[in-house]
Short mmCIF file of C-alpha atoms in Angstrom, two decimals:
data_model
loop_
_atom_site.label_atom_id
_atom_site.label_comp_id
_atom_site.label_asym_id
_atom_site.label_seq_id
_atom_site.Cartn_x
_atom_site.Cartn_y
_atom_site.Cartn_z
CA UNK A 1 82.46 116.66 109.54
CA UNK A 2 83.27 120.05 110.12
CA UNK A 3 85.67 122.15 107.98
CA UNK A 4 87.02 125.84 107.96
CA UNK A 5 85.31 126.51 104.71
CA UNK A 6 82.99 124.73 102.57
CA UNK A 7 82.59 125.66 98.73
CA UNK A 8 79.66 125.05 96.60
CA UNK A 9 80.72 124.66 92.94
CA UNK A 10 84.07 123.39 91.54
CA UNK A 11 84.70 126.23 88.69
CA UNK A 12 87.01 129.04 88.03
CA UNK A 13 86.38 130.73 91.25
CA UNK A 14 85.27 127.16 93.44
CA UNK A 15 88.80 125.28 92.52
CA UNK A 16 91.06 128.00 92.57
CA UNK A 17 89.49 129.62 96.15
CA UNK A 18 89.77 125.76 97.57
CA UNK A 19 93.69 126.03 96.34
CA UNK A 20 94.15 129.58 97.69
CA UNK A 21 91.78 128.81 101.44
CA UNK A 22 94.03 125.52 101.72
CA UNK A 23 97.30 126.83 101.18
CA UNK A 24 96.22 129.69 104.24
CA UNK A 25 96.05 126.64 106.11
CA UNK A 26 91.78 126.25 106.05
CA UNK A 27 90.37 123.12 106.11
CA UNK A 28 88.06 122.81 102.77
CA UNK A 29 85.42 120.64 101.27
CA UNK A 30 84.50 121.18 97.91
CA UNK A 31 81.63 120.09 96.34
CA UNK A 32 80.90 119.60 92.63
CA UNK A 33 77.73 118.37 90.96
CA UNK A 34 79.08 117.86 87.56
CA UNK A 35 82.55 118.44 86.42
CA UNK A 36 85.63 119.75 88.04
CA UNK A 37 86.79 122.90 86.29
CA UNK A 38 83.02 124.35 85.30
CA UNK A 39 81.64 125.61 82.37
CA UNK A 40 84.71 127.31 81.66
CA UNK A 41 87.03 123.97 81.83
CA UNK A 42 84.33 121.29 80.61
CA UNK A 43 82.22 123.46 78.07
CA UNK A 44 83.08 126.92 77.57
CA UNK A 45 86.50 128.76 77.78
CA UNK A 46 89.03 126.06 76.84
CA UNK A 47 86.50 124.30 74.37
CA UNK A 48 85.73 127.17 71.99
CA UNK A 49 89.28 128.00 72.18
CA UNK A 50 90.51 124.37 71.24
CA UNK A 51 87.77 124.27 68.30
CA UNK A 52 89.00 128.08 67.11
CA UNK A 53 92.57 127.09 67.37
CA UNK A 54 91.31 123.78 64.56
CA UNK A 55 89.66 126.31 62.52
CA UNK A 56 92.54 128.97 62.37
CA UNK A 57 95.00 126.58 61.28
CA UNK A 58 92.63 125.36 58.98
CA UNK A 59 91.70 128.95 57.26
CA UNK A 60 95.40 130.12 57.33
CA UNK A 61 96.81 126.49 55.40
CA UNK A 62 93.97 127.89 52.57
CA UNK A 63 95.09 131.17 52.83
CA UNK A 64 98.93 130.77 52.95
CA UNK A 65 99.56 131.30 49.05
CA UNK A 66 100.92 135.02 49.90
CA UNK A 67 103.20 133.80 52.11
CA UNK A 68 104.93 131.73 49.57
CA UNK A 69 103.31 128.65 51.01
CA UNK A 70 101.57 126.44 48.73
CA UNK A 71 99.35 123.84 50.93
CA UNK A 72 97.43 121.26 48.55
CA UNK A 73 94.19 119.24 49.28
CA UNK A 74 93.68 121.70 52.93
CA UNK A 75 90.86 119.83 54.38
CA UNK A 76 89.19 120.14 57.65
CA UNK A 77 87.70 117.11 60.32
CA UNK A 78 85.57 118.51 62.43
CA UNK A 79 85.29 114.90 64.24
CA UNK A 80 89.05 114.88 65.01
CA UNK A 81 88.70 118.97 66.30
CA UNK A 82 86.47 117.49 69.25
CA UNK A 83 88.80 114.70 70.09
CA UNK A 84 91.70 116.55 70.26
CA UNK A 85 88.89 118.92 72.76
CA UNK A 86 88.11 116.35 74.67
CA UNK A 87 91.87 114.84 75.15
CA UNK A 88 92.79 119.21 76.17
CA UNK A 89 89.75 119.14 78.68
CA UNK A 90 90.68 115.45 79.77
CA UNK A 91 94.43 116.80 80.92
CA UNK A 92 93.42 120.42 82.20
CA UNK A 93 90.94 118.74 84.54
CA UNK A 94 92.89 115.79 85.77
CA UNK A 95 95.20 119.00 86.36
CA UNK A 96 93.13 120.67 88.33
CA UNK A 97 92.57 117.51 90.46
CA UNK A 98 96.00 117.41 91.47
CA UNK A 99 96.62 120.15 92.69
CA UNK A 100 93.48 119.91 94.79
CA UNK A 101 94.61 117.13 95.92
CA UNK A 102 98.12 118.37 96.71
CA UNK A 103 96.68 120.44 98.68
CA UNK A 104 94.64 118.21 100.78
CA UNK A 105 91.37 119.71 99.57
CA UNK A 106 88.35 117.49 100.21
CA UNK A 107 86.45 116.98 97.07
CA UNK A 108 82.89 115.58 96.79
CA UNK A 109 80.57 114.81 93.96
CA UNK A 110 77.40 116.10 94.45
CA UNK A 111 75.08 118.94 94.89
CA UNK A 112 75.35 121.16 97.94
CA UNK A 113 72.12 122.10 99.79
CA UNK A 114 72.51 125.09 102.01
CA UNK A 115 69.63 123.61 105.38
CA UNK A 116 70.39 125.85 108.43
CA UNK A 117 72.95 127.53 110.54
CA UNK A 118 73.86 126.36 114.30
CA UNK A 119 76.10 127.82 116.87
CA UNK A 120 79.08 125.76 114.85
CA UNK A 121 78.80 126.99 111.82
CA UNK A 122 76.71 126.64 107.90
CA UNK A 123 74.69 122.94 107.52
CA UNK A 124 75.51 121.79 103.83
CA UNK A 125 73.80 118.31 102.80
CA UNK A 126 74.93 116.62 99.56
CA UNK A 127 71.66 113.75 99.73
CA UNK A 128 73.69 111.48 101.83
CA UNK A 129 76.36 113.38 104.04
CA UNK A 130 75.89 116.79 106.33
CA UNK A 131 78.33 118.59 106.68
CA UNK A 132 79.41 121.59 108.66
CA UNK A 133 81.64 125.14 107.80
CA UNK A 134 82.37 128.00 109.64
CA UNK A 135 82.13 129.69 106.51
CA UNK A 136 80.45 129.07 102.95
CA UNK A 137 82.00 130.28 99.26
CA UNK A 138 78.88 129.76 96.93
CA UNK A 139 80.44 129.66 93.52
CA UNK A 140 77.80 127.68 91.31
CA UNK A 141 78.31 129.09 88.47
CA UNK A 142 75.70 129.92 85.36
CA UNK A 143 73.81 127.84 82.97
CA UNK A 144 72.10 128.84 79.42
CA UNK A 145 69.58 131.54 79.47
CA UNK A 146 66.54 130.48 77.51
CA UNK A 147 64.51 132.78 76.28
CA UNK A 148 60.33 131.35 76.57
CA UNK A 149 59.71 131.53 73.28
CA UNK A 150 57.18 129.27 71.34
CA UNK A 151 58.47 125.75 70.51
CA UNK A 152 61.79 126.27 72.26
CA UNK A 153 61.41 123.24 74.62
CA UNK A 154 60.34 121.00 71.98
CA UNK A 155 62.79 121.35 69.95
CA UNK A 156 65.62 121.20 72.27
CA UNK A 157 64.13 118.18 73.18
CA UNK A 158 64.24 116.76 69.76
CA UNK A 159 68.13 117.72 69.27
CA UNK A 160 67.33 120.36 66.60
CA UNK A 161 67.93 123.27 69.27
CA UNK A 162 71.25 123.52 70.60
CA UNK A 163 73.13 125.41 74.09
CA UNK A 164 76.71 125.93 74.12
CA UNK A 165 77.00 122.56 75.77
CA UNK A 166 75.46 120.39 73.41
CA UNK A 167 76.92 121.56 70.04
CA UNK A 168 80.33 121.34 72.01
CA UNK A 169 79.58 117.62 71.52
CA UNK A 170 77.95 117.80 68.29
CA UNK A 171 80.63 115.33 66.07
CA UNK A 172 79.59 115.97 62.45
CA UNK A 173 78.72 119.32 61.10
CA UNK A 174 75.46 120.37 59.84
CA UNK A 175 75.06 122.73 56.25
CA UNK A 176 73.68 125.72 58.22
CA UNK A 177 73.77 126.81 61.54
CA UNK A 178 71.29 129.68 62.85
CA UNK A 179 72.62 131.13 66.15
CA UNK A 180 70.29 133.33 68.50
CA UNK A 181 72.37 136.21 70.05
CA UNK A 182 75.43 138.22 68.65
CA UNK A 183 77.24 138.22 71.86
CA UNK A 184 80.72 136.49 72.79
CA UNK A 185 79.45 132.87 72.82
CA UNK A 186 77.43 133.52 69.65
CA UNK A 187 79.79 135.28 68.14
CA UNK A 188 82.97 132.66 68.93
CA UNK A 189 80.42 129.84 67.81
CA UNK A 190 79.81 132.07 64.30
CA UNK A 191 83.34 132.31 63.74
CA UNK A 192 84.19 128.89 63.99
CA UNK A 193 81.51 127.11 62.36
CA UNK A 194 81.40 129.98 59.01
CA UNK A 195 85.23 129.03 58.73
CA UNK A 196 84.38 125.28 58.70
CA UNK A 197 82.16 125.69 55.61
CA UNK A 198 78.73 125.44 57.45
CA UNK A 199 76.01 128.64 56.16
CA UNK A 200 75.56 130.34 59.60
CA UNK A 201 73.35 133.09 60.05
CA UNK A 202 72.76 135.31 63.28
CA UNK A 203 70.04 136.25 64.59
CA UNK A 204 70.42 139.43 66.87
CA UNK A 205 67.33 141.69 68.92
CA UNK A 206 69.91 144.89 68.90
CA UNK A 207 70.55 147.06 65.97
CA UNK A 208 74.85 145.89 66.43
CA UNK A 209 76.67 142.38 67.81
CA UNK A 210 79.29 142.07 71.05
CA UNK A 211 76.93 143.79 73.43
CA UNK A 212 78.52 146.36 75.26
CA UNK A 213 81.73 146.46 73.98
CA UNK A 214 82.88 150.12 71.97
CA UNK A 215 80.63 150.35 68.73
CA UNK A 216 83.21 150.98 66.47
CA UNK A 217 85.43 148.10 67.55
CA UNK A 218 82.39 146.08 67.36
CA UNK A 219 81.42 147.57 63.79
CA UNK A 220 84.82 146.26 62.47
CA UNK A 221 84.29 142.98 63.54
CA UNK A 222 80.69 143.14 61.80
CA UNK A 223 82.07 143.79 58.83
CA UNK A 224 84.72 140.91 59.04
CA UNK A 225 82.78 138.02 60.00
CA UNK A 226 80.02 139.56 57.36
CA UNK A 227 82.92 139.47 54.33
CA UNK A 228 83.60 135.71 55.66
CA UNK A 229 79.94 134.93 54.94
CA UNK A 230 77.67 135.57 58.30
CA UNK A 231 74.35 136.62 57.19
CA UNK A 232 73.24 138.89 60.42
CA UNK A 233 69.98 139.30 60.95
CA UNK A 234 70.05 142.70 63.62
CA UNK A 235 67.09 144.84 65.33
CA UNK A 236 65.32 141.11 65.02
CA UNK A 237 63.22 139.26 67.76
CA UNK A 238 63.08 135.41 67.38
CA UNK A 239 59.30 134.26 67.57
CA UNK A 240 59.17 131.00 67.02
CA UNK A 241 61.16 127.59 67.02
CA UNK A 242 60.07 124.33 64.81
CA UNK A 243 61.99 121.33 63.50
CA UNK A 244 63.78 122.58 60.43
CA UNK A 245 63.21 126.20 60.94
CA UNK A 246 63.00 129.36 63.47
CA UNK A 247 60.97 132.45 62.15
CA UNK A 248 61.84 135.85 63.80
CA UNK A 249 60.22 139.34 63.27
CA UNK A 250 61.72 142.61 61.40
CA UNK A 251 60.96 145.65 60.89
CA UNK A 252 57.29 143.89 61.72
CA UNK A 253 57.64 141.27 58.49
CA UNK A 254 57.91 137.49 60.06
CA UNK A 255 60.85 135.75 58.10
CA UNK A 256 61.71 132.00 58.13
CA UNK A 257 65.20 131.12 58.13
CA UNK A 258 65.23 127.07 57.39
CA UNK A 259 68.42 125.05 58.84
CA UNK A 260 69.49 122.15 60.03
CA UNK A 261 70.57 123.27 64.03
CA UNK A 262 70.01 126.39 65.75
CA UNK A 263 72.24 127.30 68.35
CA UNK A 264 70.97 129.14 71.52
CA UNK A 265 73.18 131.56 73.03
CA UNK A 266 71.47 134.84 74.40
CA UNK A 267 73.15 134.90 77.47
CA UNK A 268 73.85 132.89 80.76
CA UNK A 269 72.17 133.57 84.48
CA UNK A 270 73.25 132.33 87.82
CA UNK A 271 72.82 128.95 88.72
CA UNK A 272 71.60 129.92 92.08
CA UNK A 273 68.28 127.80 92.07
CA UNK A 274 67.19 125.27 95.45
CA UNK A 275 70.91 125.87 97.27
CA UNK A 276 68.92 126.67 100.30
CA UNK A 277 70.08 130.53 100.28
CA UNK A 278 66.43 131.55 101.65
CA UNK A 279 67.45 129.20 105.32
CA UNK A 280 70.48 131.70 106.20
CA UNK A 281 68.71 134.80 104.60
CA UNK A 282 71.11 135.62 102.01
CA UNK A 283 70.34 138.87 99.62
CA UNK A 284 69.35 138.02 95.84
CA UNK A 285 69.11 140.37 93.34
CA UNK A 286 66.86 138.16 90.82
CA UNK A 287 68.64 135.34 90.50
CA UNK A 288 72.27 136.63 91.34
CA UNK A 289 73.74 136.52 94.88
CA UNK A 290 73.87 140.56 95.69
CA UNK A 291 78.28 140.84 96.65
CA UNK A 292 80.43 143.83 97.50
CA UNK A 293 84.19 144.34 96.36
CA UNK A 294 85.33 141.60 99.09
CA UNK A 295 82.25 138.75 97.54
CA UNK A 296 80.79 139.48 100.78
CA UNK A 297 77.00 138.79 100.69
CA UNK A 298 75.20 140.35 103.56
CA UNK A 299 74.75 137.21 105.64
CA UNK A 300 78.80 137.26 107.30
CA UNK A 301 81.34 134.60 106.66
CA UNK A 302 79.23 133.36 103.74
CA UNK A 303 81.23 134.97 99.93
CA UNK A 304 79.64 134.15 96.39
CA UNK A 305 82.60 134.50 93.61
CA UNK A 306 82.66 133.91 89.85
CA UNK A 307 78.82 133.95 87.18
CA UNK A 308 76.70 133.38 90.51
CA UNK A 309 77.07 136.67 91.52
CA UNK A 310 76.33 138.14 88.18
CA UNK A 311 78.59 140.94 88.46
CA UNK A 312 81.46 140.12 85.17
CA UNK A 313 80.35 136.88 84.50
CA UNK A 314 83.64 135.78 83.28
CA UNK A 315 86.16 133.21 84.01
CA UNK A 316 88.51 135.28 85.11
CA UNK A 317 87.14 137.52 87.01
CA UNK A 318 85.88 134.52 88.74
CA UNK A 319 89.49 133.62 89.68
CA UNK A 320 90.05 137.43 90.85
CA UNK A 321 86.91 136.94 92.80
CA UNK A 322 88.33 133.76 94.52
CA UNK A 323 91.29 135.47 95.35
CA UNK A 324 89.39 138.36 96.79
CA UNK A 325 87.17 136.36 98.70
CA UNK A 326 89.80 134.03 100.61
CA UNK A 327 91.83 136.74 101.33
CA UNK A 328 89.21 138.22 103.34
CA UNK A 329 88.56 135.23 105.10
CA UNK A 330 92.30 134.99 105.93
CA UNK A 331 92.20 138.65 107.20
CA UNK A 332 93.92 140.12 104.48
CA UNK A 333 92.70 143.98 102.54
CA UNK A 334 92.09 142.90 98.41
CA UNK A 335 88.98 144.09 96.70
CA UNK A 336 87.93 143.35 93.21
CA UNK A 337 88.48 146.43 90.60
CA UNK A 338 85.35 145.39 88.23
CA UNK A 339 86.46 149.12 86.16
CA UNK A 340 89.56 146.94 85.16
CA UNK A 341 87.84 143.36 83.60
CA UNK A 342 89.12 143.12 80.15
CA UNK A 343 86.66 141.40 77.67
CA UNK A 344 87.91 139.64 75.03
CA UNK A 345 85.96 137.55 71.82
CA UNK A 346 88.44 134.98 70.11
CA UNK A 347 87.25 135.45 67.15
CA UNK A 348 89.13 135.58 63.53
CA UNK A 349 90.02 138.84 64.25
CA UNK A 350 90.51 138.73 67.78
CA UNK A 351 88.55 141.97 69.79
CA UNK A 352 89.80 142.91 72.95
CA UNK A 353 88.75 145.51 75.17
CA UNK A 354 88.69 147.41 78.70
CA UNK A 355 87.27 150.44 80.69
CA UNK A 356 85.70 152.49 79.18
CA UNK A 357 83.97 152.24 75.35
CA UNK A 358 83.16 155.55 73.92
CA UNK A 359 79.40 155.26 74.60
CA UNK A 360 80.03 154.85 78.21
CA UNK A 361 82.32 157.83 78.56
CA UNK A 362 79.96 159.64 76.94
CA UNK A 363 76.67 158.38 78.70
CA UNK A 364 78.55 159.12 81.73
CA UNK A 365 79.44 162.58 80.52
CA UNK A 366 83.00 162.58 80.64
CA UNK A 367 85.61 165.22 78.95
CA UNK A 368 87.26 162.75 76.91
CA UNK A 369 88.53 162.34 73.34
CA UNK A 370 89.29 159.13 71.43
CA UNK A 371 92.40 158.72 69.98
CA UNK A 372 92.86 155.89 67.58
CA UNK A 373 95.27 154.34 64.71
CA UNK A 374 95.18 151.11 62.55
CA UNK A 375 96.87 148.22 63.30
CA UNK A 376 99.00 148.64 59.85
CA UNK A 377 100.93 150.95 62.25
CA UNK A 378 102.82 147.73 63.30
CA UNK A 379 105.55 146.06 61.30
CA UNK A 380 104.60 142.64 62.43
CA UNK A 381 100.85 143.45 61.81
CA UNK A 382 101.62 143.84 58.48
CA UNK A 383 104.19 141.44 58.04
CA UNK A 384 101.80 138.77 59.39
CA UNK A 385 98.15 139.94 58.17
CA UNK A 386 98.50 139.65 54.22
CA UNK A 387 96.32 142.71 53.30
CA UNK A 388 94.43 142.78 56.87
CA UNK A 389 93.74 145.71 58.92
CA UNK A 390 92.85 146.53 62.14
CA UNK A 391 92.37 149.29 64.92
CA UNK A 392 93.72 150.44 68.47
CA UNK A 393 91.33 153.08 70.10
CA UNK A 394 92.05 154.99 73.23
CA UNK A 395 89.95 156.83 75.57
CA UNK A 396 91.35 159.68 77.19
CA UNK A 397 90.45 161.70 79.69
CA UNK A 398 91.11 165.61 79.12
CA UNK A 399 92.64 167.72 81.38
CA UNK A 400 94.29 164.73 83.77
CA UNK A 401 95.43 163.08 80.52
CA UNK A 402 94.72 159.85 81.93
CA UNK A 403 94.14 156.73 79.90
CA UNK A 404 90.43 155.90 80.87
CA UNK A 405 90.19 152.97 78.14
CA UNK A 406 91.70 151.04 75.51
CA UNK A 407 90.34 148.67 72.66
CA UNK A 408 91.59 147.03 69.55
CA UNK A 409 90.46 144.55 66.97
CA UNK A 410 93.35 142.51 65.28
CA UNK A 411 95.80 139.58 65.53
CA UNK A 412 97.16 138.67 69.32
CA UNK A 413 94.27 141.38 70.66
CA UNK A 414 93.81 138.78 73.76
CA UNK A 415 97.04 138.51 74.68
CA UNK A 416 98.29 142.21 74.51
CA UNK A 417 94.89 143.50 76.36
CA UNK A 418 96.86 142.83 80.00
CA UNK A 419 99.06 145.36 79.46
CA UNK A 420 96.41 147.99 78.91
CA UNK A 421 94.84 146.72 82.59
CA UNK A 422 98.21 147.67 84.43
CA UNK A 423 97.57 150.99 82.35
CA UNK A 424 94.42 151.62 83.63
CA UNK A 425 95.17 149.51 87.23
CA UNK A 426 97.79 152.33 87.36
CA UNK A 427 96.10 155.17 86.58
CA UNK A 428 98.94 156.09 84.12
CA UNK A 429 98.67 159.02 81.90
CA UNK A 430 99.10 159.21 78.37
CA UNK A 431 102.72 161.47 78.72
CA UNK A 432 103.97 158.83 81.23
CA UNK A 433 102.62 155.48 78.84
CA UNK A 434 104.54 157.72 75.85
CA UNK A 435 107.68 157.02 77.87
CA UNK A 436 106.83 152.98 77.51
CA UNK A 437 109.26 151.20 75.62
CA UNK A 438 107.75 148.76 73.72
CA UNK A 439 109.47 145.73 72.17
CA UNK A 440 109.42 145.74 68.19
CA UNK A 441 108.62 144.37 65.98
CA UNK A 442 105.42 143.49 67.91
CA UNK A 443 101.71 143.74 66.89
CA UNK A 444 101.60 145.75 70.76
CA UNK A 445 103.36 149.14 68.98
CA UNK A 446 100.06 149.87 67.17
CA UNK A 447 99.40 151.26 71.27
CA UNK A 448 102.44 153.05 71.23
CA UNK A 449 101.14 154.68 68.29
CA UNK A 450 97.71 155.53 69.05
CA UNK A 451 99.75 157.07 72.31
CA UNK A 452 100.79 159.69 69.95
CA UNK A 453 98.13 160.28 67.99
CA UNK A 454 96.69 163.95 68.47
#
């Protein structure tokens, strides 16, 4: 059969491009090898956020005694936690099969193979059918980086090393946890299974945690998930894996650190391998599809959106991506504004961020200045965060005045980051955001605040 546009991957940026390309009036086939709805629907975004929801309900029902709450016997079931994940995933997914099917999108299981190109348009093959499309969204997502490191495939093997998918599953909890990598998914994973009572310690190859987000934001949540009991292990290299144990290197002394899991998390890469790019000559850039601002790749009519391209490999900037792409296709000017992601880690504090971090203003040798206040600036902060604290930082750029970044670590951080992308979306200027009224109380008037800090 032939169809307007064919999509390889059924994620973020495959389901909701299918939704936008059918609703233009395309024809579309969609084809997913695994699950509907991605890493980010099946075992990723919603997930982590369903088991960090358990555990923050949990910690505050210990913690309520300040508020004049007395909660007895608080006890925590971690086997219940991934029920209630499962039954979240089960209804967001049959969700996202509606409305595919509402809109008359064609939906097969299996994996896409890219085989040719004719005068009619793309070849796909799923084993069994061939298919044709005039034009091709490849939106496969990313899968677990794994580092080749002695032991490794052994043990993962054996069920003592974990990814992000398989302790997703895991139904009892072990007495320690070491995690490899003190980025977001490490850091999310920390978070939740410290709170739970497991020892967790983190293993990290830099000398800080949370990658590239701003240092200092970074340093505060260091220090928090440190108080709450995270041994970090920084500037350390992981050497070796074995059942029981993983030894790493420091400061050139080799350390064993014995547990009972280990949790791999050092990243993700796009899932990009035998899709048959090579037949139509698209451009790779390792193992990422090489896009510009439109997800064009440089063979025309065929887009990559969402991990696969490598560019923010976040959910949603794979729907922004989508959006992007089938506007194109429809005719349409839209490019993606990767200056204005926001990354966020869902932590106990929350850390949100976007633009730019202090060491990338100042890498990029900007005239800037940082302007920054603590969260105790806000009523509600306070009100809510019995003897908590937290910061709001600003980047600003002198001379224009213009608000060139924004980051805070505190209570509600991932919901009021959107406002600080219209900021910078906008271009506003730190005169014209001082004008911003701002609802109080709300935990969001520690930016007003930092707005007026000299």
């Amino acid at each position: 059969m032939k169809y307007d546009l064919i999509i390889l991957g059924g994620g973020p940026a495959g389901y909701l491009a299918a939704e936008r390309a059918a609703a233009g009036g395309f024809s579309v086939l969609l084809l997913e090898k695994l699950n509907i709805g991605g890493v980010c629907l099946n075992e990723g975004c919603i997930p982590t956020k369903s088991f960090l929801h358990s555990v923050k309900l949990y910690d505050a029902a210990r913690h309520s005694k300040g508020y004049g709450v007395q909660a007895e016997q608080v006890t925590f079931d971690h086997k219940k936690v991934v029920t209630r994940k499962n039954k979240v995933v089960k209804m967001l997914v049959g969700g996202v099969r509606a409305t595919l099917a509402q809109q008359k999108v064609t939906v097969v299981t299996g994996s896409g193979r890219i085989s040719g190109r004719t005068a009619e348009g793309f070849i796909v093959t799923d084993g069994e059918q061939t298919y044709i499309g005039e034009r091709l969204l490849i939106a496969t997502g990313s899968e677990p980086a794994l580092p080749p490191i002695y032991g490794l495939k052994e043990t993962l093997a054996s069920g003592f090393a974990l990814t992000s998918r398989e302790i997703l599953q895991m139904e009892s909890l072990p007495d320690s946890l070491v995690i490899i990598g003190g980025g977001v998914i490490g850091l999310e994973f920390a978070a939740y299974f410290q709170t739970a009572g497991v020892d967790v310690t983190v293993i990290e190859m830099l000398d800080h945690i949370g990658g590239p987000i701003d240092r200092e934001i970074g340093e505060w949540l260091y220090k928090a998930l440190k108080k709450k009991g995270v041994d970090f292990r920084l500037s350390s290299t992981v050497t070796e894996f074995r059942e029981g144990a993983v030894t790493f290197s420091q400061n050139d002394n080799y350390i064993d650190v014995f547990c009972d899991k280990v949790l791999v998390s050092i990243g993700r890469h796009p899932s990009t391998a035998d899709l048959g790019l090579e037949t139509i000559g698209v451009e790779m850039k390792g193992a990422a599809i090489v896009t510009d601002a439109q997800c064009c790749t440089s063979v025309p009519g065929v887009y990559a959106a969402g991990d696969v391209n490598g560019r923010s490999m976040l959910a949603h900037t794979a729907y922004r991506e989508a959006e992007v792409a089938v506007a194109h296709m429809l005719g349409e000017q839209d490019s993606v504004n990767y200056n204005t992601i926001a990354a966020v880690i869902y932590s106990s504090p929350e850390l949100a961020g976007v633009g730019e971090t202090e060491e990338s203003a100042a890498a990029k040798g900007l005239d800037f200045r940082v302007q920054k206040c603590s969260m105790r600036y806000s009523g509600r902060f306070v009100v809510e965060n019995e003897g908590g604290d937290g910061l709001c930082k600003l980047i600003v750029e002198n001379g224009t005045e213009r608000l060139l970044g924004l980051h805070l670590i505190g209570s509600y951080a991932s919901e009021i980051i959107y406002s600080a992308v219209l900021m910078l979306e906008q271009q506003m200027t730190i005169p014209e955001l001082q004008k911003t009224v701002f609802p109080h109380p709300t935990v969001g008037e520690a930016i007003r605040e930092a707005l007026f800090q000299a």
